[in-house]
Backbone as numpy.savetxt, mean C-alpha at the origin, in Angstrom:
# Nx Ny Nz CAx CAy CAz Cx Cy Cz
23.59 -4.49 5.14 24.51 -5.90 5.30 25.30 -5.77 3.77
26.76 -5.39 4.41 27.68 -5.61 2.92 28.16 -6.87 2.72
28.11 -7.10 1.45 28.46 -8.64 1.20 29.92 -8.40 0.05
30.76 -8.96 0.53 32.22 -9.11 -0.48 31.96 -9.87 -1.43
32.75 -9.91 -2.12 32.92 -10.57 -3.76 32.66 -12.21 -3.07
31.87 -12.78 -4.06 31.83 -14.12 -3.70 30.87 -14.54 -2.94
30.68 -13.68 -1.72 29.93 -14.22 -0.51 28.35 -14.10 -0.83
27.82 -14.84 -0.31 26.20 -15.25 -0.40 25.57 -14.57 0.71
24.53 -13.81 0.38 23.80 -13.22 1.43 23.09 -14.15 2.47
23.27 -14.02 3.87 22.67 -15.12 4.60 21.08 -15.26 4.92
20.83 -16.66 4.62 19.43 -16.84 4.49 18.63 -16.33 5.85
17.57 -15.70 5.81 16.68 -15.26 6.98 15.73 -16.28 7.18
15.28 -16.46 8.19 14.20 -17.30 8.36 13.02 -17.23 7.47
12.35 -18.59 7.36 11.00 -18.58 6.45 9.90 -17.36 7.24
9.35 -16.75 6.48 8.45 -15.83 7.29 7.25 -16.82 7.76
6.67 -16.51 9.10 5.35 -16.87 9.74 4.76 -15.92 10.42
3.51 -15.82 10.64 3.14 -14.42 11.26 2.96 -14.87 12.70
3.42 -13.82 13.62 3.77 -13.95 14.72 2.15 -14.35 15.67
2.01 -15.30 16.32 0.96 -15.66 17.28 0.78 -14.29 17.97
-0.69 -13.98 17.98 -1.00 -13.14 18.90 -0.66 -11.67 18.58
-0.20 -11.29 17.24 0.11 -10.16 16.88 -0.74 -9.20 16.65
-0.69 -7.94 17.35 -1.64 -7.00 17.67 -2.08 -6.46 16.36
-1.26 -6.21 15.36 -1.56 -5.51 13.95 -1.60 -4.17 13.93
-2.52 -3.52 13.34 -2.78 -2.12 13.18 -3.44 -1.50 14.71
-2.98 -0.48 14.99 -3.65 0.09 16.30 -4.40 1.11 15.87
-5.78 1.29 16.20 -6.72 2.45 15.55 -6.35 3.73 16.47
-5.76 3.55 17.67 -5.62 4.54 18.69 -4.19 5.34 18.46
-3.24 4.67 17.52 -1.99 4.71 17.57 -1.63 6.31 17.32
-2.14 7.42 16.53 -1.99 8.21 16.28 -2.47 9.53 17.36
-3.19 8.94 18.12 -3.56 9.84 19.28 -4.72 11.03 18.95
-5.27 10.57 17.96 -6.15 11.53 17.44 -7.41 11.76 18.69
-8.34 12.52 18.45 -9.49 13.01 19.38 -10.64 11.66 19.26
-10.28 11.04 18.34 -11.19 9.72 18.24 -10.31 8.74 17.41
-10.40 7.09 17.79 -9.65 6.37 16.97 -10.25 6.29 15.48
-8.83 5.78 14.75 -9.26 5.60 13.02 -9.29 4.14 12.77
-10.43 3.61 12.86 -10.74 2.29 12.63 -9.98 1.90 11.02
-9.65 0.90 11.04 -9.15 0.28 9.40 -10.31 0.17 8.30
-9.82 0.56 7.07 -10.97 0.41 6.35 -11.31 -0.94 6.02
-12.80 -1.17 5.49 -13.10 -2.67 5.44 -14.50 -2.62 4.91
-14.87 -3.70 4.62 -16.08 -4.26 3.93 -16.55 -5.42 3.92
-17.72 -6.02 3.78 -18.04 -7.32 4.06 -17.34 -8.41 3.11
-17.04 -9.22 3.84 -16.68 -10.56 2.90 -14.97 -10.81 3.10
-14.01 -9.68 3.72 -13.00 -9.48 3.94 -12.33 -10.26 5.00
-11.06 -10.73 4.78 -10.63 -11.55 6.25 -9.75 -10.87 6.79
-9.66 -10.53 8.08 -8.49 -9.95 8.45 -7.53 -10.59 9.00
-6.18 -10.11 8.72 -4.96 -10.98 9.11 -3.86 -9.90 9.72
-3.47 -10.15 11.02 -2.85 -9.19 11.90 -1.36 -9.70 11.79
-0.38 -8.65 11.64 0.74 -8.99 11.59 1.70 -8.09 12.66
2.96 -7.92 12.56 3.44 -7.06 13.42 3.53 -5.25 12.86
2.68 -4.80 13.80 2.29 -3.27 13.44 1.59 -2.99 12.30
1.00 -3.91 11.41 0.01 -3.84 10.35 -1.02 -4.97 10.43
-2.00 -4.47 9.44 -3.36 -5.75 9.46 -3.74 -5.72 8.02
-3.78 -6.90 7.45 -4.33 -7.01 5.83 -6.01 -7.29 6.10
-6.34 -6.69 5.02 -7.87 -7.31 5.09 -7.77 -8.09 3.44
-7.84 -9.36 3.44 -7.64 -10.09 2.31 -9.20 -10.41 1.53
-9.06 -10.06 0.34 -10.12 -10.39 -0.55 -10.19 -11.71 -1.08
-11.10 -12.94 -0.49 -10.61 -14.13 -0.91 -11.00 -14.68 -2.12
-12.04 -13.95 -2.63 -12.24 -13.96 -4.13 -11.24 -13.58 -5.12
-10.47 -12.48 -4.81 -9.40 -11.82 -5.69 -8.13 -12.48 -5.61
-8.10 -12.87 -4.09 -7.02 -13.60 -3.53 -5.79 -12.60 -3.39
-6.11 -11.17 -3.04 -5.25 -10.25 -2.88 -5.82 -9.41 -1.92
-4.73 -8.33 -1.33 -5.31 -7.55 -0.50 -6.24 -6.33 -0.89
-7.27 -6.29 -0.47 -8.45 -5.17 -0.66 -7.98 -3.89 0.39
-7.51 -4.09 1.26 -6.87 -3.08 2.13 -5.84 -3.57 3.05
-4.86 -2.61 3.35 -3.97 -2.69 4.60 -4.02 -1.55 5.18
-3.41 -1.63 6.37 -3.09 -0.71 7.43 -2.10 -0.67 8.36
-0.93 0.04 8.32 0.21 0.13 8.91 0.34 1.17 9.96
0.82 0.88 11.01 1.48 2.24 12.11 2.82 2.48 11.51
3.36 3.72 11.45 4.27 4.12 11.24 5.04 5.06 12.47
6.20 4.51 13.02 6.58 5.46 14.24 8.00 5.92 14.02
8.10 7.46 13.27 8.81 8.02 12.75 10.06 7.66 13.59
10.51 8.40 14.78 11.30 8.50 15.81 12.04 7.11 16.07
11.43 6.00 16.09 12.00 4.84 16.07 12.05 3.77 15.16
12.10 4.20 13.93 12.30 3.32 12.93 13.71 2.84 12.85
13.73 1.27 12.31 14.96 0.70 12.43 15.36 0.12 10.99
16.66 1.10 10.64 17.03 0.40 9.31 17.50 -1.05 8.99
16.93 -2.09 8.50 17.19 -3.21 8.12 17.24 -3.78 6.63
18.40 -3.88 6.25 18.70 -3.95 4.61 17.89 -5.23 4.40
17.80 -5.09 3.24 16.75 -6.23 2.46 17.98 -7.28 1.96
17.72 -8.31 2.01 18.40 -9.42 1.50 18.27 -10.97 2.22
18.19 -12.00 1.64 17.88 -13.22 1.80 16.35 -13.64 2.64
15.46 -12.73 2.43 13.88 -13.12 2.71 13.54 -13.90 1.68
12.69 -14.78 1.82 11.99 -15.72 0.83 10.15 -15.19 1.40
9.80 -15.61 0.25 8.25 -15.10 0.30 7.56 -16.57 0.53
6.37 -16.10 1.51 5.52 -17.33 1.67 4.07 -16.93 1.82
3.22 -18.14 1.56 1.70 -18.11 1.82 1.51 -18.04 3.15
0.41 -17.15 3.59 0.22 -17.06 5.09 -0.90 -18.38 5.30
-0.30 -19.03 6.40 -0.94 -20.49 6.77 -2.10 -20.63 7.49
-2.64 -19.01 7.66 -4.07 -19.18 8.42 -5.19 -18.97 7.06
-4.64 -19.18 6.06 -5.53 -18.97 4.66 -5.43 -20.40 3.84
-6.71 -20.72 3.32 -6.35 -21.82 2.42 -5.72 -21.31 1.06
-5.09 -22.40 0.33 -4.22 -21.55 -0.85 -4.98 -20.85 -2.00
-6.25 -21.68 -2.27 -7.14 -20.79 -3.16 -7.82 -19.47 -2.64
-7.39 -18.84 -1.48 -7.74 -17.69 -1.06 -6.46 -16.44 -1.04
-5.56 -17.25 -1.74 -4.23 -16.01 -1.72 -3.22 -16.63 -2.84
-2.64 -15.71 -3.82 -1.95 -16.24 -5.06 -0.60 -16.24 -4.48
0.21 -17.30 -4.86 1.60 -17.18 -4.68 2.53 -17.32 -5.69
3.59 -17.85 -5.82 4.86 -17.84 -6.62 4.18 -18.20 -8.14
3.26 -19.00 -8.48 2.53 -19.14 -9.51 2.06 -17.98 -10.33
1.55 -17.02 -9.87 1.21 -15.54 -10.22 2.39 -14.69 -10.90
3.78 -15.17 -10.39 4.74 -14.10 -10.41 5.95 -14.53 -11.15
5.91 -16.04 -11.22 7.10 -16.59 -12.05 7.10 -16.57 -13.49
8.67 -15.99 -14.07 8.67 -16.33 -15.26 7.96 -15.32 -16.21
7.88 -14.09 -15.56 6.95 -13.09 -16.19 7.76 -11.67 -15.72
6.95 -10.47 -16.23 7.38 -9.19 -15.82 6.36 -8.59 -14.59
6.09 -9.31 -13.81 5.31 -8.91 -12.41 6.04 -9.05 -11.40
6.23 -8.00 -10.79 6.57 -7.86 -9.39 5.58 -8.03 -8.33
6.38 -8.44 -7.28 5.24 -8.65 -5.83 5.39 -7.27 -5.40
4.49 -6.53 -5.62 4.26 -5.07 -5.06 3.86 -4.80 -3.65
4.69 -4.48 -2.82 4.28 -4.47 -1.47 3.26 -3.27 -1.31
2.12 -3.65 -0.64 1.26 -2.72 -0.32 1.28 -2.22 0.99
1.83 -3.00 1.74 2.60 -2.31 2.90 4.03 -1.97 2.71
4.40 -0.79 2.56 6.18 -0.82 2.38 6.96 -1.50 3.00
8.00 -2.12 3.02 8.48 -3.20 3.63 9.27 -1.99 4.94
9.67 -1.02 4.67 10.07 -0.18 5.75 9.31 0.30 6.64
7.81 0.49 6.43 6.89 1.28 7.08 6.80 0.62 8.78
6.56 -0.70 8.87 6.33 -1.59 10.21 7.69 -1.47 10.84
8.75 -1.60 10.39 10.21 -1.58 10.82 10.61 -0.51 11.83
9.94 -0.58 13.17 10.19 0.02 14.45 10.05 -0.44 15.77
10.45 0.11 16.91 10.56 -0.67 17.82 11.96 -0.99 18.42
11.89 -2.30 19.05 13.59 -2.63 19.48 13.48 -3.71 18.13
14.96 -4.05 18.06 15.54 -4.66 17.06 14.67 -5.90 16.53
14.28 -6.79 17.78 13.82 -7.91 17.37 12.55 -7.61 17.00
11.73 -6.87 17.34 10.43 -6.44 16.72 10.77 -5.99 15.38
11.50 -5.25 15.18 11.48 -4.56 13.63 11.87 -5.88 12.76
12.84 -6.84 13.16 13.08 -7.90 12.33 11.65 -8.94 12.05
11.11 -9.04 13.04 9.95 -9.72 13.05 8.95 -8.94 11.82
8.86 -7.62 12.14 7.66 -6.98 11.13 8.63 -7.17 9.61
9.84 -6.91 9.41 10.36 -7.20 8.29 9.96 -8.80 7.60
10.10 -9.73 8.24 9.59 -11.00 7.64 8.36 -11.09 7.68
7.43 -10.38 8.00 6.00 -10.35 8.15 5.51 -9.72 6.63
6.29 -8.78 6.46 6.03 -8.01 5.16 6.42 -9.07 3.64
6.74 -9.94 4.07 7.06 -11.18 2.47 6.10 -12.28 2.83
5.07 -12.08 3.12 3.71 -12.74 2.99 3.15 -12.27 1.56
2.58 -13.38 0.89 1.68 -12.86 -0.24 0.72 -12.15 -0.20
0.14 -12.20 1.06 -1.05 -11.56 1.35 -0.66 -10.09 1.62
0.73 -9.61 1.73 0.83 -8.45 1.64 1.48 -7.73 0.50
1.18 -8.21 -0.66 1.62 -7.96 -2.01 0.56 -8.01 -3.09
0.72 -7.34 -4.42 0.06 -7.47 -5.18 0.57 -7.25 -6.63
0.19 -7.86 -8.01 1.04 -7.63 -9.10 1.13 -6.26 -9.63
2.61 -6.07 -9.63 2.69 -4.51 -10.36 3.75 -4.79 -11.35
3.79 -4.09 -12.56 4.73 -4.49 -13.56 6.04 -3.76 -13.13
6.80 -4.60 -13.66 8.31 -4.68 -13.30 9.47 -3.34 -13.53
8.80 -2.71 -14.70 9.37 -1.16 -15.01 9.35 -0.20 -14.00
10.66 0.36 -13.70 10.69 1.26 -12.65 10.61 2.82 -13.59
9.78 3.90 -12.68 10.05 4.90 -13.47 9.65 6.11 -12.17
9.71 7.23 -12.47 9.41 8.21 -11.54 7.96 8.04 -10.69
6.83 7.79 -11.51 5.68 7.62 -10.95 5.66 6.56 -9.76
6.30 5.70 -9.95 6.63 4.57 -8.79 7.59 5.13 -7.77
8.47 6.18 -8.16 9.29 6.49 -7.12 8.42 7.55 -6.22
7.66 8.16 -6.91 6.79 9.13 -6.07 5.96 8.23 -5.09
5.29 7.19 -5.58 4.63 6.36 -4.83 5.25 5.82 -3.78
6.58 5.46 -3.89 7.17 4.86 -2.81 7.63 5.49 -1.63
7.72 6.88 -2.14 8.24 8.05 -1.18 7.40 8.82 -0.34
6.05 8.65 -0.55 5.05 9.28 -0.18 5.14 9.22 1.45
4.91 8.16 1.92 5.22 8.16 3.45 6.08 9.02 4.18
7.43 8.90 3.68 8.69 10.01 4.02 8.18 11.12 3.73
7.75 11.32 2.44 7.19 13.00 2.49 6.38 13.47 3.57
5.41 12.79 3.67 4.21 13.11 4.46 4.63 13.29 6.05
5.56 12.30 6.52 6.12 12.58 7.81 7.04 13.68 8.15
7.72 13.93 6.90 8.52 15.00 7.04 8.05 16.57 6.87
6.75 16.36 6.37 6.23 17.58 5.73 4.86 17.99 6.03
4.16 17.07 6.82 2.76 17.14 7.36 2.74 17.95 8.67
3.72 17.98 9.32 3.76 18.39 10.78 2.93 17.39 11.43
3.44 16.33 11.19 2.84 15.05 11.78 3.26 14.88 13.53
2.20 15.09 14.43 2.35 15.25 15.65 3.23 13.89 16.01
4.41 14.42 16.92 5.20 13.22 17.39 6.08 12.40 16.17
5.53 12.60 14.88 5.97 12.03 13.68 5.42 10.69 13.55
4.08 10.62 13.86 3.52 9.16 13.66 2.64 9.21 12.06
2.71 8.21 11.66 1.50 8.14 10.86 0.90 6.63 10.43
-0.23 6.71 9.93 -0.89 5.23 9.74 -1.09 5.54 8.02
-0.78 4.39 7.41 -1.01 4.47 6.17 -1.78 3.31 5.76
-3.06 3.58 4.78 -3.88 2.53 4.36 -3.51 2.47 2.90
-3.52 0.98 2.32 -3.30 1.13 0.73 -4.07 -0.27 0.37
-3.98 -0.34 -0.84 -5.08 -1.63 -1.14 -5.03 -1.55 -2.90
-5.52 -2.68 -3.40 -5.75 -2.59 -4.82 -7.38 -2.13 -5.03
-7.51 -1.71 -6.08 -8.76 -1.21 -6.70 -9.05 -1.99 -7.83
-9.92 -2.81 -7.16 -10.55 -4.07 -7.88 -11.69 -3.71 -8.92
-11.45 -3.92 -10.12 -12.60 -3.81 -11.13 -12.89 -4.77 -12.02
-14.06 -4.81 -12.10 -14.47 -6.26 -13.21 -13.77 -5.86 -14.44
-13.42 -5.00 -15.15 -12.58 -5.00 -16.15 -11.21 -4.85 -16.08
-10.70 -5.58 -15.02 -9.25 -5.69 -14.81 -8.75 -7.09 -16.04
-7.53 -6.85 -16.31 -7.29 -7.94 -17.11 -6.92 -9.17 -16.61
-7.42 -10.53 -17.29 -7.33 -11.67 -16.62 -5.90 -12.36 -17.22
-5.19 -12.64 -16.20 -3.45 -13.39 -16.40 -3.37 -14.42 -15.31
-3.38 -15.50 -15.74 -3.27 -16.73 -15.35 -3.98 -17.50 -14.17
-5.43 -16.87 -14.60 -6.52 -17.22 -13.58 -6.82 -16.13 -12.77
-5.92 -15.29 -12.68 -6.29 -14.04 -11.80 -6.70 -12.77 -12.56
-7.11 -11.97 -11.93 -7.33 -10.45 -12.55 -6.27 -9.51 -12.01
-5.46 -8.84 -12.64 -4.32 -7.79 -12.57 -5.03 -6.59 -12.17
-4.80 -5.96 -10.83 -5.36 -4.57 -10.65 -4.83 -3.58 -11.69
-5.33 -2.61 -12.31 -4.76 -1.57 -12.92 -4.54 -0.43 -12.01
-5.17 -0.51 -10.80 -4.80 0.88 -10.06 -4.70 0.38 -8.59
-4.13 1.05 -7.44 -3.93 0.95 -6.32 -4.27 2.56 -5.51
-4.62 2.02 -4.19 -4.91 3.36 -3.51 -3.83 3.52 -2.39
-3.66 4.86 -1.71 -2.96 4.91 -0.56 -3.52 6.08 -0.06
-3.69 6.06 1.40 -4.39 7.37 2.28 -3.24 6.85 3.40
-2.57 8.47 3.65 -1.67 8.68 4.74 -2.45 9.74 5.57
-2.35 9.28 6.82 -3.23 9.90 8.09 -2.54 10.27 9.23
-2.51 11.42 9.70 -1.74 11.76 10.76 -2.62 12.77 11.99
-1.96 12.83 12.92 -2.55 13.72 14.08 -2.02 15.18 14.15
-3.03 16.06 13.38 -2.82 17.72 13.19 -2.29 18.41 14.47
-2.15 18.03 15.93 -1.20 18.37 16.75 -2.34 19.15 17.53
-1.84 19.59 18.78 -2.60 19.92 19.84 -3.38 21.47 19.35
-2.68 22.10 18.47 -3.29 23.39 18.14 -4.54 23.37 17.65
-4.52 22.17 16.96 -5.99 21.72 16.06 -6.63 20.67 16.89
-6.49 20.81 18.24 -7.07 20.19 18.98 -7.07 18.45 18.93
-5.95 17.87 18.28 -5.83 16.46 17.97 -6.65 16.03 16.91
-6.94 16.54 15.99 -7.78 16.37 14.78 -7.17 15.26 13.82
-7.53 14.56 13.13 -7.18 13.68 12.30 -7.09 14.42 10.96
-5.94 13.95 10.43 -5.85 14.97 9.11 -5.37 13.81 7.88
-5.41 13.77 6.68 -5.18 12.89 5.71 -5.22 13.26 4.24
-4.41 12.68 3.57 -4.83 12.60 1.84 -4.49 11.39 1.39
-5.30 11.30 0.10 -5.27 10.12 -0.40 -4.86 10.21 -1.90
-4.48 9.18 -2.39 -3.61 8.84 -3.98 -3.98 7.59 -4.60
-3.88 7.58 -5.70 -4.02 6.71 -6.55 -2.90 6.38 -7.50
-2.20 5.10 -7.62 -1.20 4.62 -8.74 -1.83 4.09 -9.88
-1.97 4.36 -11.07 -2.37 4.00 -12.08 -1.37 3.24 -13.20
-1.31 1.74 -13.01 -0.32 1.29 -14.00 -1.13 0.56 -15.36
-2.11 1.53 -16.00 -2.97 1.09 -16.90 -2.00 1.20 -18.00
-1.38 2.07 -18.23 -0.82 2.15 -19.64 0.33 1.32 -20.10
0.15 0.21 -20.90 1.01 -0.82 -21.43 0.95 -2.13 -20.70
0.16 -1.88 -19.77 0.08 -3.46 -18.71 -0.07 -4.47 -19.82
-0.95 -4.15 -20.78 -1.28 -5.31 -21.50 0.12 -6.15 -22.23
1.05 -5.26 -22.56 2.14 -5.64 -22.92 3.13 -6.44 -22.01
3.00 -6.15 -20.73 3.44 -6.75 -19.77 3.05 -8.51 -19.56
1.50 -8.31 -19.76 0.99 -9.44 -19.44 0.87 -10.30 -20.84
1.00 -9.79 -21.97 0.88 -10.53 -23.18 2.10 -10.04 -24.02
3.32 -10.29 -23.85 4.27 -9.77 -24.55 4.44 -10.28 -25.97
4.52 -9.32 -26.87 4.62 -9.81 -28.17 3.06 -9.68 -28.82
2.22 -9.61 -28.06 0.89 -9.98 -28.73 0.51 -8.34 -29.66
-0.08 -8.68 -30.54 -0.44 -7.87 -31.63 -1.37 -6.62 -30.92
-1.14 -5.30 -31.34 -2.18 -4.49 -30.73 -1.94 -4.01 -29.44
-0.78 -4.67 -28.66 -1.01 -4.13 -27.33 -0.10 -2.86 -27.09
-0.38 -2.11 -26.24 -0.08 -0.72 -26.20 1.36 -0.81 -25.62
2.16 0.35 -26.01 3.66 0.11 -25.45 3.64 0.48 -23.84
4.83 0.45 -23.35 4.75 0.69 -21.99 4.68 2.06 -21.81
3.77 2.60 -20.70 3.53 4.08 -20.41 3.92 4.13 -19.18
4.29 5.37 -18.61 4.63 5.56 -16.96 3.56 5.10 -16.29
4.08 4.70 -14.97 3.10 4.75 -13.71 2.57 6.20 -13.70
1.54 6.31 -13.40 0.97 7.84 -12.98 0.32 7.88 -11.38
0.88 8.80 -10.79 0.53 8.95 -9.38 -0.52 10.32 -9.34
-1.89 10.11 -8.68 -2.39 10.92 -8.69 -2.84 11.57 -7.18
-3.08 12.47 -6.88 -3.68 13.04 -5.52 -5.15 12.98 -5.92
-5.89 12.67 -4.95 -7.33 12.33 -5.43 -8.18 12.59 -4.18
-9.54 13.06 -4.06 -10.34 13.03 -2.80 -10.67 11.77 -2.28
-10.42 11.69 -0.86 -10.73 10.51 -0.34 -12.00 9.58 -0.57
-13.07 10.49 -0.73 -14.50 10.15 -0.81 -14.27 9.23 -2.36
-13.46 9.92 -3.15 -13.34 8.95 -4.65 -12.86 7.71 -4.32
-11.74 7.41 -3.35 -11.14 6.05 -3.12 -12.21 4.95 -2.23
-13.22 5.95 -1.58 -14.14 4.93 -0.90 -15.19 4.72 -2.02
-15.24 5.61 -3.21 -16.56 4.87 -4.12 -15.77 4.27 -5.11
-14.54 4.09 -5.52 -13.83 2.91 -6.07 -13.75 1.97 -5.48
-13.45 1.60 -4.43 -13.32 0.32 -3.79 -14.38 -0.13 -2.84
-15.36 0.67 -2.57 -16.58 0.06 -1.81 -16.16 0.11 -0.30
-14.88 0.46 0.13 -14.45 0.33 1.61 -15.10 1.52 2.30
-15.55 1.24 3.49 -16.05 2.19 4.46 -15.01 2.76 5.18
-14.53 3.89 4.73 -13.43 4.60 5.18 -13.64 5.42 6.46
-14.85 5.36 7.07 -14.62 5.87 8.52 -14.35 7.54 8.34
-13.81 8.13 9.31 -13.62 9.27 9.87 -12.65 10.03 8.75
-11.78 9.07 7.61 -10.88 9.58 6.91 -11.61 10.43 5.98
-12.61 10.26 5.41 -13.09 11.22 4.44 -13.48 12.56 4.91
-13.86 12.52 6.01 -14.12 14.05 6.44 -12.92 14.84 6.90
-11.75 13.94 7.07 -10.49 14.29 7.44 -9.56 14.91 6.12
-9.94 14.61 4.98 -9.28 15.00 3.76 -8.86 16.23 3.76
-7.38 16.47 3.42 -6.92 17.90 3.32 -6.78 18.25 1.92
-7.12 17.67 0.97 -7.03 17.75 -0.50 -8.13 18.57 -1.17
-7.87 19.57 -1.48 -9.00 20.51 -2.06 -9.32 20.24 -3.70
-10.48 19.74 -3.97 -10.85 19.54 -5.37 -10.63 20.71 -6.21
-9.86 20.80 -7.44 -9.50 21.76 -8.44 -10.87 22.42 -8.74
-10.68 23.94 -8.65 -11.99 24.86 -9.04 -12.41 24.53 -10.34
-13.82 24.09 -10.51 -14.17 23.82 -11.79 -14.48 22.59 -12.10
-13.81 21.76 -11.47 -13.85 20.06 -11.60 -15.21 19.65 -11.41
-15.49 18.75 -12.50 -17.11 18.03 -12.18 -17.00 17.28 -10.88
-18.27 17.38 -10.61 -18.57 16.63 -9.09 -18.82 15.11 -9.22
-18.67 14.84 -10.45 -19.03 13.14 -10.32 -17.89 12.43 -9.81
-18.33 11.39 -9.01 -16.88 10.87 -8.05 -16.34 9.82 -9.32
-15.08 10.22 -9.07 -14.02 9.37 -9.86 -13.69 10.17 -11.07
-14.21 11.37 -11.54 -13.95 12.10 -12.58 -12.68 12.83 -12.76
-11.79 12.39 -13.72 -10.48 12.84 -13.85 -10.10 14.54 -13.34
-11.15 15.20 -13.76 -10.97 16.44 -13.28 -10.63 16.59 -11.94
-11.21 15.83 -11.05 -10.97 15.89 -9.71 -9.63 15.80 -9.20
-8.77 14.78 -9.95 -7.56 14.48 -9.66 -6.31 14.92 -10.17
-5.48 15.18 -9.58 -4.47 15.98 -9.59 -3.09 15.09 -9.74
-2.58 15.28 -10.91 -1.48 14.30 -11.45 -0.42 14.71 -10.90
0.71 14.23 -9.74 1.37 14.42 -9.27 2.93 13.96 -10.18
3.81 14.84 -10.10 5.09 15.05 -10.87 6.48 14.81 -9.99
6.09 15.23 -8.76 7.08 15.73 -7.95 6.39 16.07 -6.54
7.10 15.68 -5.21 6.31 16.05 -4.13 5.96 17.42 -4.15
6.72 18.37 -4.74 5.91 19.71 -4.49 4.40 20.01 -4.83
4.05 19.08 -5.60 2.84 18.98 -6.25 1.61 18.41 -5.40
2.31 17.86 -4.17 1.26 17.17 -3.02 0.64 18.29 -2.20
-0.38 18.19 -1.85 -1.21 18.99 -1.29 -1.66 18.39 0.17
-0.78 19.06 1.14 -1.38 18.23 2.62 -2.20 19.43 3.33
């Protein structure tokens, strides 16, 4: 949308979940078996247009999200005029709203990337765009921008273009990595890490087998200086770090049942790395898309 000088962006309708929305489709990739959404007991399922959220009511944030991406029918919708909203299907004490993000350096970080579910006909894509502006689709992330976050935001495009995804379809699973040691802020605990798994159909030559790779974004360095500006002893801002990691490590970190995703992992643990789950030797820090192993 082009805005001339002095013109205000047109206000878009207040987002409300579409009644009967099918949400994430486990059969979308056409693999030899469906790919169920990661989950664990105690999470609340919320369906939206082309994606589903599993909300952790205790942490009041998404523990897992799942979105289908149809590359050939993606619709380009410029951002502007959307307003964030609570999901009316949840109680207010089961979701964080504006009170967590106002007057500070925390962004509403989309765990379902805004562009991912915007496909199909124009009306459906517009509805999906509004659906991504529910607080249940985001989690607090430090506001500074750097290469690590740029890599994180571009992983879906890279996988679609380079993994040989059959018919250019991708399913992406993302969420917060909740830890008891996450720092407290305004009554919330702010996640230091987030995970993402990209999954695709390896194609007819591979029998329609499922393939996937997993990643972790770490905002630990300097997070205290965002949450406690001016506090003595707070570490200076550091870079967002993006790692390619074994999918099995994501299952261990989150407690989520990842179903067939663990066995479909394309990532090879570096030779000589320790086998302890979560050991950093098993993780590869990626500084550019050429570092990604598909």
